[in-house]
Each structure stands twice: as structure tokens, then as C-alpha cells.
Amino acid sequence: MMGGALLLGLLAVVLGIVFSILGGVAGGVYIGGKALGNELAAMMGGFYGPLAGAVGVFVGTIIALIVF
């Protein structure tokens, strides 16, 4: 049973990282698209988006695995 929980935790972390990258790209284009150009803003957002998002998902998944 523990293996299934770890697999779901790994899936949650991977999906969290993917969606934080996508959110960073969208936010970068929305915020800095005019000033920097859409391509550069998307690259910067894709790089800086996971800095907070992926760490939050990782910590939340660890806490959920411990509690549940």
C-alpha cells in the first residue's frame, strides 16, 4: 500500500512542476510581454516559475504523505 502512495506523490510532484512551468510562462508573457517581447518573457517565466511553485508542491506532497 505504501508504494501506491509514493507513486501518487511522485505523480503530484511531476504534475506540479509541469504546471508551475506553464503558469510561469503564462505569467511572464502577461506581465512582461510588451516590455521584453513574448518569447523572452516566456523563457524567463518558464525558468523562474518553478522556483516557488515546485518547492511548494514538493513540500505539500511530503506533508500529505506524512499526514495521510
Coordinates of C-alpha atoms in Angstrom, one line a residue:
M1 CA 0.0 0.0 0.0
M2 CA 2.9 2.4 0.7
G3 CA 4.2 2.0 -2.8
G4 CA 0.9 3.4 -4.3
A5 CA 1.1 6.4 -2.0
L6 CA 4.7 7.1 -3.1
L7 CA 3.7 6.7 -6.8
L8 CA 0.8 9.2 -6.3
G9 CA 3.2 11.6 -4.5
L10 CA 5.7 11.4 -7.3
L11 CA 2.9 12.0 -9.9
A12 CA 1.8 15.0 -7.9
V13 CA 5.3 16.5 -7.8
V14 CA 5.8 15.9 -11.5
L15 CA 2.4 17.5 -12.4
G16 CA 3.1 20.4 -10.0
I17 CA 6.5 21.1 -11.7
V18 CA 4.9 20.9 -15.2
F19 CA 2.0 23.3 -14.2
S20 CA 4.3 25.7 -12.4
I21 CA 6.4 26.0 -15.6
L22 CA 3.2 26.6 -17.7
G23 CA 2.0 29.1 -15.1
G24 CA 5.4 30.9 -15.2
V25 CA 5.3 31.1 -19.0
A26 CA 1.7 32.5 -19.0
G27 CA 2.5 35.0 -16.2
G28 CA 5.8 36.0 -17.9
V29 CA 4.0 36.7 -21.2
Y30 CA 1.2 38.6 -19.4
I31 CA 3.4 40.7 -17.2
G32 CA 6.5 41.3 -19.4
G33 CA 5.4 40.5 -22.9
K34 CA 5.2 44.2 -24.1
A35 CA 8.4 45.3 -22.5
L36 CA 10.6 42.3 -23.2
G37 CA 8.9 40.6 -26.1
N38 CA 6.7 37.5 -25.7
E39 CA 9.5 34.9 -26.4
L40 CA 12.0 36.3 -23.8
A41 CA 9.2 36.8 -21.2
A42 CA 8.0 33.3 -21.7
M43 CA 11.5 31.8 -21.3
M44 CA 12.1 33.8 -18.2
G45 CA 8.7 32.9 -16.8
G46 CA 9.3 29.2 -17.6
F47 CA 12.7 29.4 -15.7
Y48 CA 11.6 31.4 -12.7
G49 CA 8.0 30.0 -12.3
P50 CA 9.1 26.6 -10.8
L51 CA 11.3 28.3 -8.2
A52 CA 8.4 28.8 -5.9
G53 CA 5.8 26.5 -7.4
A54 CA 7.7 23.3 -7.5
V55 CA 9.1 23.8 -4.0
G56 CA 5.6 24.4 -2.7
V57 CA 4.2 21.3 -4.3
F58 CA 7.1 19.2 -3.1
V59 CA 6.7 20.4 0.5
G60 CA 2.9 20.0 0.3
T61 CA 3.3 16.4 -1.1
I62 CA 5.7 15.4 1.7
I63 CA 3.3 16.8 4.3
A64 CA 0.4 15.0 2.7
L65 CA 2.4 11.7 2.6
I66 CA 3.2 12.0 6.3
V67 CA -0.3 13.0 7.5
F68 CA -2.3 10.6 5.3

